[in-house]
Coordinates of N, CA and C in Angstrom, one line a residue:
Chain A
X271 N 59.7 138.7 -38.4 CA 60.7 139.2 -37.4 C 61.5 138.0 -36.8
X272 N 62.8 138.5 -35.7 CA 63.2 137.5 -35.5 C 63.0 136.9 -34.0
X273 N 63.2 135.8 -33.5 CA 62.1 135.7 -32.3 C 62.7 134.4 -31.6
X274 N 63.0 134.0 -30.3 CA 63.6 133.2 -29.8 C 62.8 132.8 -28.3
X275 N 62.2 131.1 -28.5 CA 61.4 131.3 -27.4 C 61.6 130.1 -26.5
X276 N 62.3 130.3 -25.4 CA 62.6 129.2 -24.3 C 61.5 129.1 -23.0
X277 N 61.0 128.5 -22.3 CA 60.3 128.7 -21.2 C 61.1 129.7 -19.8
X278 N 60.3 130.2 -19.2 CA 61.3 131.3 -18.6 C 62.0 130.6 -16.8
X279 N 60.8 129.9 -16.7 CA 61.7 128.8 -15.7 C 61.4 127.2 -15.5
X280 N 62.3 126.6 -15.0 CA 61.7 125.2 -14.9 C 62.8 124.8 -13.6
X281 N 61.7 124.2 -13.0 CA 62.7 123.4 -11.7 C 62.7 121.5 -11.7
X282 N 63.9 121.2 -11.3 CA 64.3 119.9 -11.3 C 64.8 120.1 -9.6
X283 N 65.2 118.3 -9.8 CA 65.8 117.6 -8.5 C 67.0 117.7 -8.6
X284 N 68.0 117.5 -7.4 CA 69.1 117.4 -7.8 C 69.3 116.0 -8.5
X285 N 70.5 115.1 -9.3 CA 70.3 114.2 -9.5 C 69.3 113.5 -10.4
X286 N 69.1 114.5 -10.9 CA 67.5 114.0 -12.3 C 67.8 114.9 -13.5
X287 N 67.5 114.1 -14.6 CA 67.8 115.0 -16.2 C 66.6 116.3 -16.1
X288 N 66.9 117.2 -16.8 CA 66.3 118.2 -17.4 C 66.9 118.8 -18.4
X289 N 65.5 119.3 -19.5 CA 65.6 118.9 -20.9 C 65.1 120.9 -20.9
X290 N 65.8 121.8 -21.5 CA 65.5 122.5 -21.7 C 65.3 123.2 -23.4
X291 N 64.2 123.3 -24.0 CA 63.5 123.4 -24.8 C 64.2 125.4 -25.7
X292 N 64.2 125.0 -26.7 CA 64.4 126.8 -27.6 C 63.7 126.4 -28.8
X293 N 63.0 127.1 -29.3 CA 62.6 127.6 -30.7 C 63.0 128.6 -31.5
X294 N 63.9 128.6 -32.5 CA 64.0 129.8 -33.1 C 63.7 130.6 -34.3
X295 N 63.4 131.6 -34.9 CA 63.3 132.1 -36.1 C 63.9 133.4 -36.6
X296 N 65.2 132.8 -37.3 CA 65.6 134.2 -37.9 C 66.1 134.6 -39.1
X297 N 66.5 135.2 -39.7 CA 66.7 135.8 -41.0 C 68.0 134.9 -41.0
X298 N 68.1 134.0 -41.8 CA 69.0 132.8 -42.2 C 69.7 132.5 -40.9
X299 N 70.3 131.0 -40.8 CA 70.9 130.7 -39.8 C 72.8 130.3 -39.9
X300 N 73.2 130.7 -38.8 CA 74.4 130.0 -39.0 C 75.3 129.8 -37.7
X301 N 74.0 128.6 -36.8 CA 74.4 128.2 -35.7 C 73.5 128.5 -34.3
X302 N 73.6 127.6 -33.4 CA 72.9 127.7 -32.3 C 73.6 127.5 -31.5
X303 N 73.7 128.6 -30.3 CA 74.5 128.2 -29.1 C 73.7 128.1 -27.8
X304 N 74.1 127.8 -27.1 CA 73.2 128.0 -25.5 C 75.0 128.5 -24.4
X305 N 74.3 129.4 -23.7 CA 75.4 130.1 -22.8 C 74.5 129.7 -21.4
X306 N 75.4 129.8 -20.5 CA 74.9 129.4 -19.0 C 75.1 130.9 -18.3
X307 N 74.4 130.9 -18.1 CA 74.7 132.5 -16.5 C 74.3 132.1 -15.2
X308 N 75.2 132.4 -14.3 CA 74.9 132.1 -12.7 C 74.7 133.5 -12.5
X309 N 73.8 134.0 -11.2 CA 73.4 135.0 -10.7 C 74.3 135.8 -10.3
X310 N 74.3 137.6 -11.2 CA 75.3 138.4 -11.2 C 76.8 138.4 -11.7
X311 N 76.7 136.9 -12.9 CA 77.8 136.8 -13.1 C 77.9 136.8 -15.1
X312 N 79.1 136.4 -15.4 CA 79.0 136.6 -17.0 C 78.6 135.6 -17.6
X313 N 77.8 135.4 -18.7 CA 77.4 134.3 -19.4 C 78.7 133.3 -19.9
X314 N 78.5 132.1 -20.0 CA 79.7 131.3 -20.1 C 79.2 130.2 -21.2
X315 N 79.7 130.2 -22.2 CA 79.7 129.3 -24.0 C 79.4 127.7 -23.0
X316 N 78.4 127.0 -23.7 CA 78.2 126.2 -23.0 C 78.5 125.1 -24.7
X317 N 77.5 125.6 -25.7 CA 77.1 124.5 -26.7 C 77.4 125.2 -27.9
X318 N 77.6 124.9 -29.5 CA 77.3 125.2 -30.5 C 76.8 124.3 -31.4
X319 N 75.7 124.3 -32.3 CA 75.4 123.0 -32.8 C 75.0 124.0 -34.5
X320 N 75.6 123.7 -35.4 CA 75.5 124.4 -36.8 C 74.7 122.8 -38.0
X321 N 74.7 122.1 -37.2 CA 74.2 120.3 -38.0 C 73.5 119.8 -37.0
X322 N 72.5 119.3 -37.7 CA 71.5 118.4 -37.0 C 72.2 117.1 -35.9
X323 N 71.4 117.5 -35.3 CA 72.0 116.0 -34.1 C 72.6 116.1 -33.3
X324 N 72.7 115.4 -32.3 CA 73.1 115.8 -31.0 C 74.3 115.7 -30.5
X325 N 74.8 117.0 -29.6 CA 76.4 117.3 -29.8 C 76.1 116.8 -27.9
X326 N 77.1 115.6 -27.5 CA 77.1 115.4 -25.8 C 78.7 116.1 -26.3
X327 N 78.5 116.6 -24.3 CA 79.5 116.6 -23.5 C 79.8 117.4 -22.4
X328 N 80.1 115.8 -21.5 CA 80.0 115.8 -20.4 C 78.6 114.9 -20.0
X329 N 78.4 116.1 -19.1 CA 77.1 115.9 -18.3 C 76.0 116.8 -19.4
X330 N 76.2 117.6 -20.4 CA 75.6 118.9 -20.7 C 75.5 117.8 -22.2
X331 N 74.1 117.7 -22.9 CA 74.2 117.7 -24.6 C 73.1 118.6 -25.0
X332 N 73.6 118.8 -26.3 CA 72.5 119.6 -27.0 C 72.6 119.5 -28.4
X333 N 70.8 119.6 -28.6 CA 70.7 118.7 -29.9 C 69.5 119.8 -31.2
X334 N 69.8 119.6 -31.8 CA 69.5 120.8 -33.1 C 68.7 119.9 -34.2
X335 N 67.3 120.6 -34.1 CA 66.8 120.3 -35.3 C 66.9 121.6 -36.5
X336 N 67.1 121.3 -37.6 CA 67.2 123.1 -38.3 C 65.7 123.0 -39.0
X337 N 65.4 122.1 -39.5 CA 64.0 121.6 -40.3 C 62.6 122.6 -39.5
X338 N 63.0 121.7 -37.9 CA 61.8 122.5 -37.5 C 62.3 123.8 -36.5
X339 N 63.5 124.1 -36.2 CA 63.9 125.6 -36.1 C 63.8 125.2 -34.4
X340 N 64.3 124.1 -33.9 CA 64.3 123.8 -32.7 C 65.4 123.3 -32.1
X341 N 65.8 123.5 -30.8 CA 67.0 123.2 -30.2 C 66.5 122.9 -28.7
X342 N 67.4 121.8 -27.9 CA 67.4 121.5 -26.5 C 68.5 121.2 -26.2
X343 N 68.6 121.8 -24.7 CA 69.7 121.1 -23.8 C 69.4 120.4 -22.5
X344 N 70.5 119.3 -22.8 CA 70.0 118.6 -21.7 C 70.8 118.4 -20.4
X345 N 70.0 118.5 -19.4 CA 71.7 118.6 -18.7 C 71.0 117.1 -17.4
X346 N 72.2 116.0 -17.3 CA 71.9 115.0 -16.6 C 72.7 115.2 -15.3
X347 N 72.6 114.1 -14.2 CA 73.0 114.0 -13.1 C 72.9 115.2 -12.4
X348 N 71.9 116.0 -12.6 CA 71.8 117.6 -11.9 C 72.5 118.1 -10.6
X349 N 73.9 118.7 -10.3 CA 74.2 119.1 -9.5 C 73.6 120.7 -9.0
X350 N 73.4 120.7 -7.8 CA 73.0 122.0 -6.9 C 73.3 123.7 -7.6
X351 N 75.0 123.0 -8.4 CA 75.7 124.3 -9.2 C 75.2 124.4 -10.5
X352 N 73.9 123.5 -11.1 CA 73.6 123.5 -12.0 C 72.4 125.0 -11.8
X353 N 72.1 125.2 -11.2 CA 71.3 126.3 -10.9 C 71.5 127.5 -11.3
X354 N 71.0 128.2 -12.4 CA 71.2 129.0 -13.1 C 70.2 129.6 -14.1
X355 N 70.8 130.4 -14.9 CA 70.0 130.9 -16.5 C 70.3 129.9 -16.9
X356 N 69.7 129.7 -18.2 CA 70.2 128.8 -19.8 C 70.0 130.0 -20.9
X357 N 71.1 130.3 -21.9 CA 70.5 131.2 -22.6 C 70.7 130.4 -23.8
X358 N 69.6 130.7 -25.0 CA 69.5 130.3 -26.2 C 69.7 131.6 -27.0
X359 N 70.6 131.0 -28.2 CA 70.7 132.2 -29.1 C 71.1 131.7 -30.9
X360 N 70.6 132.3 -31.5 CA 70.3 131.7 -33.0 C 71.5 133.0 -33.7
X361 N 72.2 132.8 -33.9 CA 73.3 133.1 -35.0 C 72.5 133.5 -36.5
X362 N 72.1 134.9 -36.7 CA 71.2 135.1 -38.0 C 72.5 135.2 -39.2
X363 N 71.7 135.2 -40.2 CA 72.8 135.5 -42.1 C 74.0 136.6 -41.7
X364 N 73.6 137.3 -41.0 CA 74.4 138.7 -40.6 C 75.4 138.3 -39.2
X365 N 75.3 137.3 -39.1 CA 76.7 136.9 -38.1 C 76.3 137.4 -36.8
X366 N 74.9 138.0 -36.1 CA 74.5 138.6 -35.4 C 74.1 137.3 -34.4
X367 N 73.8 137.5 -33.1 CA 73.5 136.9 -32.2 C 72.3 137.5 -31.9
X368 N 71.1 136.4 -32.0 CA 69.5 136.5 -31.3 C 69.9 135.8 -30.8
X369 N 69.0 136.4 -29.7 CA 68.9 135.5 -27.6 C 67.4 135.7 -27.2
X370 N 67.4 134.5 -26.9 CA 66.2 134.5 -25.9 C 66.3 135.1 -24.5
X371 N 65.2 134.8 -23.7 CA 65.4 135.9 -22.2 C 65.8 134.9 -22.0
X372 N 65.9 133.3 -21.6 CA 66.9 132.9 -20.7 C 65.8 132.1 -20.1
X373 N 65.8 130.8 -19.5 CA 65.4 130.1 -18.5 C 66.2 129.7 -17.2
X374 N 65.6 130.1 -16.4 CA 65.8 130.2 -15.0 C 65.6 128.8 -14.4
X375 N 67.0 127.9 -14.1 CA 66.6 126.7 -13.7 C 66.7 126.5 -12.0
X376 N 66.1 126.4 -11.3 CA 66.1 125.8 -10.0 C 66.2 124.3 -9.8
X377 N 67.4 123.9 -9.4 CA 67.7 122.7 -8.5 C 66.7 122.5 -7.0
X378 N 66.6 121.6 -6.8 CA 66.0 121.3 -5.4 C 66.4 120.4 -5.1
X379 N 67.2 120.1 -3.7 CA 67.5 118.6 -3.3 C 66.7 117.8 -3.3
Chain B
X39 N 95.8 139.5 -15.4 CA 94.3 139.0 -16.0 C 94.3 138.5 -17.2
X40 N 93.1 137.8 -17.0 CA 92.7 136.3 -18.0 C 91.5 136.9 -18.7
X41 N 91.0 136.8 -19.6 CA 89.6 136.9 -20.3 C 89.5 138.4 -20.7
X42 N 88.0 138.7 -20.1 CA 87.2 139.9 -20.4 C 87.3 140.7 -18.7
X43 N 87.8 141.9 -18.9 CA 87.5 142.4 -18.0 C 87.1 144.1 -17.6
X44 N 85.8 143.9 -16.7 CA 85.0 145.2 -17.4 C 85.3 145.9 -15.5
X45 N 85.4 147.3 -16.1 CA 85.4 148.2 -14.9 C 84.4 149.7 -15.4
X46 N 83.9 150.0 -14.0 CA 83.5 149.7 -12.8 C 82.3 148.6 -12.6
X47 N 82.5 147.6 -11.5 CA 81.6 146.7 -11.5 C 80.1 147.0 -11.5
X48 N 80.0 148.0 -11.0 CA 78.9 149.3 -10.0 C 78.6 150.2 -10.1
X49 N 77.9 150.9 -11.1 CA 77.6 152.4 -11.1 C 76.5 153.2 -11.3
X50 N 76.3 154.3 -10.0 CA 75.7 155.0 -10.0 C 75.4 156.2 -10.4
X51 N 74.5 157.0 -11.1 CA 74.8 158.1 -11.8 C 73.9 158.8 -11.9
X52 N 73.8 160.0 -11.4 CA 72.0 160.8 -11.9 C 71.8 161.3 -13.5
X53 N 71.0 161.6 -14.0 CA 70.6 161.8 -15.0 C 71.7 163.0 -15.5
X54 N 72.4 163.5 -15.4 CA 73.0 164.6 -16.2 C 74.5 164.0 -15.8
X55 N 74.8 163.5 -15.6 CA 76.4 163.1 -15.8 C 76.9 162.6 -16.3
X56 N 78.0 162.7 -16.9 CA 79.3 161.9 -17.7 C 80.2 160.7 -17.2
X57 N 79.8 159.3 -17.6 CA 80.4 158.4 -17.2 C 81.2 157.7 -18.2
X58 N 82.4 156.4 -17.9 CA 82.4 155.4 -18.8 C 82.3 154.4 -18.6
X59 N 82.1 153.2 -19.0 CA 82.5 152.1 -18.7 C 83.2 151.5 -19.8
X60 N 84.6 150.1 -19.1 CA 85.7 150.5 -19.5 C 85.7 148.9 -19.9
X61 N 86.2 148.1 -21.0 CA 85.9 146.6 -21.1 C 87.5 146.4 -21.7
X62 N 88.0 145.0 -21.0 CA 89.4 144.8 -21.8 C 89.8 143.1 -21.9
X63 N 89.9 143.1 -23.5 CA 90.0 141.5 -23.4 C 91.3 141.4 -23.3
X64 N 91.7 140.1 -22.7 CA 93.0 139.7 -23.1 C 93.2 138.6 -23.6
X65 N 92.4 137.9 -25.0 CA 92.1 137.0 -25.7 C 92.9 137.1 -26.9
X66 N 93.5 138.3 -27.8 CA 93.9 138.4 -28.9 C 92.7 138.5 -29.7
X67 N 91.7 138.6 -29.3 CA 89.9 138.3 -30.5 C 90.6 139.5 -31.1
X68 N 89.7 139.7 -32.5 CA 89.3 140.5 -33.2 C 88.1 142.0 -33.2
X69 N 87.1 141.0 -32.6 CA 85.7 142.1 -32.3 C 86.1 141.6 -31.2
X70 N 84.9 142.9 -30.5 CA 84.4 143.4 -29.4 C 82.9 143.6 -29.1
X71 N 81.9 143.5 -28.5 CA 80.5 143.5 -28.3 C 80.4 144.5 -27.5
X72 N 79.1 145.7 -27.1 CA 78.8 146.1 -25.6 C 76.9 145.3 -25.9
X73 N 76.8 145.2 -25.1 CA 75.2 144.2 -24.9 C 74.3 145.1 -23.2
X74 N 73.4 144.8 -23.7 CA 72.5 145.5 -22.6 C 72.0 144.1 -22.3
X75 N 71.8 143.9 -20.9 CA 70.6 142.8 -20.1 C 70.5 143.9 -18.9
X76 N 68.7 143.8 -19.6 CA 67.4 144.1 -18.3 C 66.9 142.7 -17.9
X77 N 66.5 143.0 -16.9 CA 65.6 141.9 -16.1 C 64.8 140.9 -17.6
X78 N 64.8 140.0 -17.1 CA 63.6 139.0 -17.4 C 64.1 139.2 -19.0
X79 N 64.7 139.9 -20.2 CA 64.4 140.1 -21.1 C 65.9 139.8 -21.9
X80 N 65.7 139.7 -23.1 CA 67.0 138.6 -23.9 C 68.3 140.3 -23.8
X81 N 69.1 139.4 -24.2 CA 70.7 140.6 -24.4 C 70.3 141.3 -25.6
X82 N 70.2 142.3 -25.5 CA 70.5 143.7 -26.5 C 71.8 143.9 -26.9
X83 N 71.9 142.9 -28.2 CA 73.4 143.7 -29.2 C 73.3 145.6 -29.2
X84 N 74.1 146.2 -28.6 CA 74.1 147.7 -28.5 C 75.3 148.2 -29.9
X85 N 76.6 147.6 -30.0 CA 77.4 147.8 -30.2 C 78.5 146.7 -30.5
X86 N 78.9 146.7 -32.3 CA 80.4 145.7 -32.4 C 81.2 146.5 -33.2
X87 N 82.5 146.2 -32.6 CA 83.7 146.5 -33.7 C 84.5 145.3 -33.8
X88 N 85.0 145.4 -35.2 CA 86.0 144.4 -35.7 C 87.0 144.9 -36.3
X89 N 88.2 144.8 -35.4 CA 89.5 145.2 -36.3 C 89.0 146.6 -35.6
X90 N 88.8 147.1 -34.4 CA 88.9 148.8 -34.6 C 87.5 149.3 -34.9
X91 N 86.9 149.0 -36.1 CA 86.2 149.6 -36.4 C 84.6 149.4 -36.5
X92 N 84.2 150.0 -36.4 CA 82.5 150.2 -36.2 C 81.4 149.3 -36.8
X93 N 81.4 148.4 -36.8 CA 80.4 147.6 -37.4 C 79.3 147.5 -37.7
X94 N 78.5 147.6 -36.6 CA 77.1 147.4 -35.9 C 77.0 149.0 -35.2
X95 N 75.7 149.4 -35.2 CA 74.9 149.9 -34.4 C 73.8 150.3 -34.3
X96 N 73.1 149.0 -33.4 CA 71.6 149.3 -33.9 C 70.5 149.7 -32.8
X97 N 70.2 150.6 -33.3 CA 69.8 151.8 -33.5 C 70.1 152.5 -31.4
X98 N 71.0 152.1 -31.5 CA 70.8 153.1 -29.9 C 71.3 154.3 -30.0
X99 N 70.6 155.1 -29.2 CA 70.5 156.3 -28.7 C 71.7 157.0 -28.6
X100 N 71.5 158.4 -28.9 CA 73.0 158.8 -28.8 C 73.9 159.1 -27.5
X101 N 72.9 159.0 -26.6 CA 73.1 159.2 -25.2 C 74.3 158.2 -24.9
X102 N 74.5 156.9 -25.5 CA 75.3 156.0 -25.5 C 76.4 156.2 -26.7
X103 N 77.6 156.3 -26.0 CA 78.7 156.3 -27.5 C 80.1 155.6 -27.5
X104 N 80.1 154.6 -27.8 CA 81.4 154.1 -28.0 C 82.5 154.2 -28.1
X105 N 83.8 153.8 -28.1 CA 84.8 154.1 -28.4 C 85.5 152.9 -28.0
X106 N 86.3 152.4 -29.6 CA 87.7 151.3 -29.5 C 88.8 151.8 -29.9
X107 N 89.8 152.3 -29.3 CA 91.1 152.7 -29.3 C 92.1 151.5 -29.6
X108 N 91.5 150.5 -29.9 CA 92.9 149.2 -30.1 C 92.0 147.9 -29.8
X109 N 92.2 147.4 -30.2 CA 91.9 145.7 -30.5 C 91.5 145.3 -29.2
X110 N 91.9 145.4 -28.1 CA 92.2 144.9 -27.1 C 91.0 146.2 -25.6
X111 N 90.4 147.5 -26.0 CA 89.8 148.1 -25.5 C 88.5 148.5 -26.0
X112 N 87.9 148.8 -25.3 CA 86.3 149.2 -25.7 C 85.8 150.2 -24.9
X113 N 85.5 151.3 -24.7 CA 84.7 152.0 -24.2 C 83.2 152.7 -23.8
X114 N 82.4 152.9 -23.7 CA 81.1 153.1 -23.5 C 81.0 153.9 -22.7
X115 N 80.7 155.3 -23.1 CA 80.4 156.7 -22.7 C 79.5 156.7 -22.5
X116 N 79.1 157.6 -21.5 CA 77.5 157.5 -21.2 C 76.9 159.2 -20.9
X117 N 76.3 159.9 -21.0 CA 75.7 161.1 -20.3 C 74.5 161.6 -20.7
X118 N 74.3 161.7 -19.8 CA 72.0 162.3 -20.0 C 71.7 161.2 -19.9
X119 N 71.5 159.7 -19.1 CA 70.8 158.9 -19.1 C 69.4 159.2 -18.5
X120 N 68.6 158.1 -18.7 CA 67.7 157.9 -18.1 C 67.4 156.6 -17.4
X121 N 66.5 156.6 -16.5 CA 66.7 155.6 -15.6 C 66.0 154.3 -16.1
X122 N 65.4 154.3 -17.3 CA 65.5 153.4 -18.1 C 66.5 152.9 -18.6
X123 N 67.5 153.3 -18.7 CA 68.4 152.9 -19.1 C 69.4 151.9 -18.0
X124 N 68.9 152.1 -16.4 CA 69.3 151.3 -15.6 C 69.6 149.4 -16.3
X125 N 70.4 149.2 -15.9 CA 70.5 147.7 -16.9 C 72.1 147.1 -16.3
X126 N 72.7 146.0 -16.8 CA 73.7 145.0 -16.5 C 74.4 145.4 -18.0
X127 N 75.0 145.7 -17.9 CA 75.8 146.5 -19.1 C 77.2 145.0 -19.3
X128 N 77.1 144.4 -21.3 CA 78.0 143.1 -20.6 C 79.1 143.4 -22.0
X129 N 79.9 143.5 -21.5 CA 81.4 143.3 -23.0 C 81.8 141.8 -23.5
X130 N 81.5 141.6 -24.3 CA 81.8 140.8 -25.1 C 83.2 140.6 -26.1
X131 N 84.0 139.7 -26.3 CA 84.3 139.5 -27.5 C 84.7 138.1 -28.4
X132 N 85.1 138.3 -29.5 CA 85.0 136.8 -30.1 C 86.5 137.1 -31.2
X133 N 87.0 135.7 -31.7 CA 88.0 135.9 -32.3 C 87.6 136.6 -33.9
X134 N 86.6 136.4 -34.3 CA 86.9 137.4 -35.4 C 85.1 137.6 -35.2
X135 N 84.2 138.9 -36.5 CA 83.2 138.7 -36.9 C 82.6 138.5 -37.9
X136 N 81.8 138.2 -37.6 CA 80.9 137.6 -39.2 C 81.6 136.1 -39.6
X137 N 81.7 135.1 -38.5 CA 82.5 134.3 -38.5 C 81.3 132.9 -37.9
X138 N 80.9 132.0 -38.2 CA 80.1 131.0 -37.4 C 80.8 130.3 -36.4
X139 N 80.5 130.0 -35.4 CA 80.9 129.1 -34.8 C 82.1 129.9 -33.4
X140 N 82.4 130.5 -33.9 CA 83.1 131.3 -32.7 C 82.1 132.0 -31.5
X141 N 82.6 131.3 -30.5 CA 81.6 132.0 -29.2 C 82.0 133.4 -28.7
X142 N 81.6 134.3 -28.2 CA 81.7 134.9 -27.6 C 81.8 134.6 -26.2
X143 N 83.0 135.4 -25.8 CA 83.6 135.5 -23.8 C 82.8 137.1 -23.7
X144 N 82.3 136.6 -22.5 CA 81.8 137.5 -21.9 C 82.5 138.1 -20.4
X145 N 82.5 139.5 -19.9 CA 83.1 139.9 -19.1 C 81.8 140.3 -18.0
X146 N 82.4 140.4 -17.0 CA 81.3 140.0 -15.7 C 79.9 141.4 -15.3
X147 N 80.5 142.3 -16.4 CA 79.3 143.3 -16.4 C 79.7 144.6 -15.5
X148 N 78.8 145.5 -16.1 CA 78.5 146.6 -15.2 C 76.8 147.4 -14.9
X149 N 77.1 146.6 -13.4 CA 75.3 147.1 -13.5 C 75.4 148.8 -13.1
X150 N 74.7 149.1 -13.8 CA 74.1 150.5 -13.9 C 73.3 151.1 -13.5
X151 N 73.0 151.8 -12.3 CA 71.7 152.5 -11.3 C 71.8 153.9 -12.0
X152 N 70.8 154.6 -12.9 CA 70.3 155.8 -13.3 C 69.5 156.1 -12.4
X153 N 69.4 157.4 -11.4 CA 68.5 157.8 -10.7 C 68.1 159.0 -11.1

């Protein structure tokens, strides 16, 4: 089956990196994205990585292993508005979008 | 207006009534998405068209029925729900499908209270 697994929350400081973690497995690949959602609002394209290695920009990078079917994003200098979902989602053979539930980040000053 | 935009933000409905919800890009994309998010649990692809036409549908219920009248609209009919079906109802679309690398815009949702 196909199956997508992020941690469902993690909390940071403001001002401190946090590394958020996806696994995926699906019926061929063609691409990994991560979308951001703020509470009650629409998810927003954050990353796309289709090749190994790590795509920065900005403050936000994210990096793609395909070998072992794993992805992270990292997001540095943590601002307050970083506070949100993270969504992971694996692009299967079929052009289809698998998503994980999402990790729930909390900032804390 | 800019992007994706879904109406009514809000809706309430008892089990035997006829609703829509109404999604409109103004991207020029090709496809269109409708997506279900419950609590705690990943997006439910419900529904894609590309070019108009019917692509995707897996496997939801008939209670739920679509409708794209033009490149640019989407519809989602609804009647006899159940209150499982309460959820954040989200439109999507992307410049073309079956395409890598193109993201999908998402529009700000319509949550849905079945009572």
């Amino acid at each position: 089956g196909q199956n997508i697994d992020q941690p469902t929350e993690m909390t940071a400081t403001e001002g401190a990196i946090v590394q958020i973690n996806c696994t995926y497995q699906t019926s061929g690949f063609n691409g990994l994205f991560w979308y951001q959602q703020h509470a009650g609002e629409a998810p927003t394209f954050l990353s796309y990585n289709v090749l190994d290695g790590l795509e920065e920009k900005g403050r936000f990078s994210s990096f793609l292993s395909r070998s072992k079917g794993y992805s992270y994003l990292l997001l540095k200098e943590l601002q307050m508005k970083d506070s949100a979902s993270y969504l992971c989602a694996s692009m299967d053979s079929n052009y289809q979008l698998i998503w994980g539930a999402g990790t729930k980040l909390i900032i804390k000053p | 207006e800019t992007g994706v935009t879904q109406t009514p933000r809000h809706l309430v409905m008892g089990m035997t009534n006829k609703k829509s919800l109404k999604c409109e890009q103004h991207l020029g994309h090709n496809a269109m998405y409708w997506y279900k998010q419950s609590a705690k649990k990943p997006l439910e692809l419900m529904f894609v068209y590309s070019l108009e036409e019917r692509v995707e549908n897996n496997s939801v219920p008939s209670r739920f029925s679509p409708e794209c009248p033009n490149s640019s609209h989407l519809f989602l009919h609804l009647h006899t729900l159940q209150p499982e079906d309460s959820a954040l109802y989200l439109c999507a679309s992307s410049q073309d499908f079956q395409r890598g690398g193109h993201e999908q815009f998402f529009g700000p949702g319509t949550r849905l209270t079945v009572l």
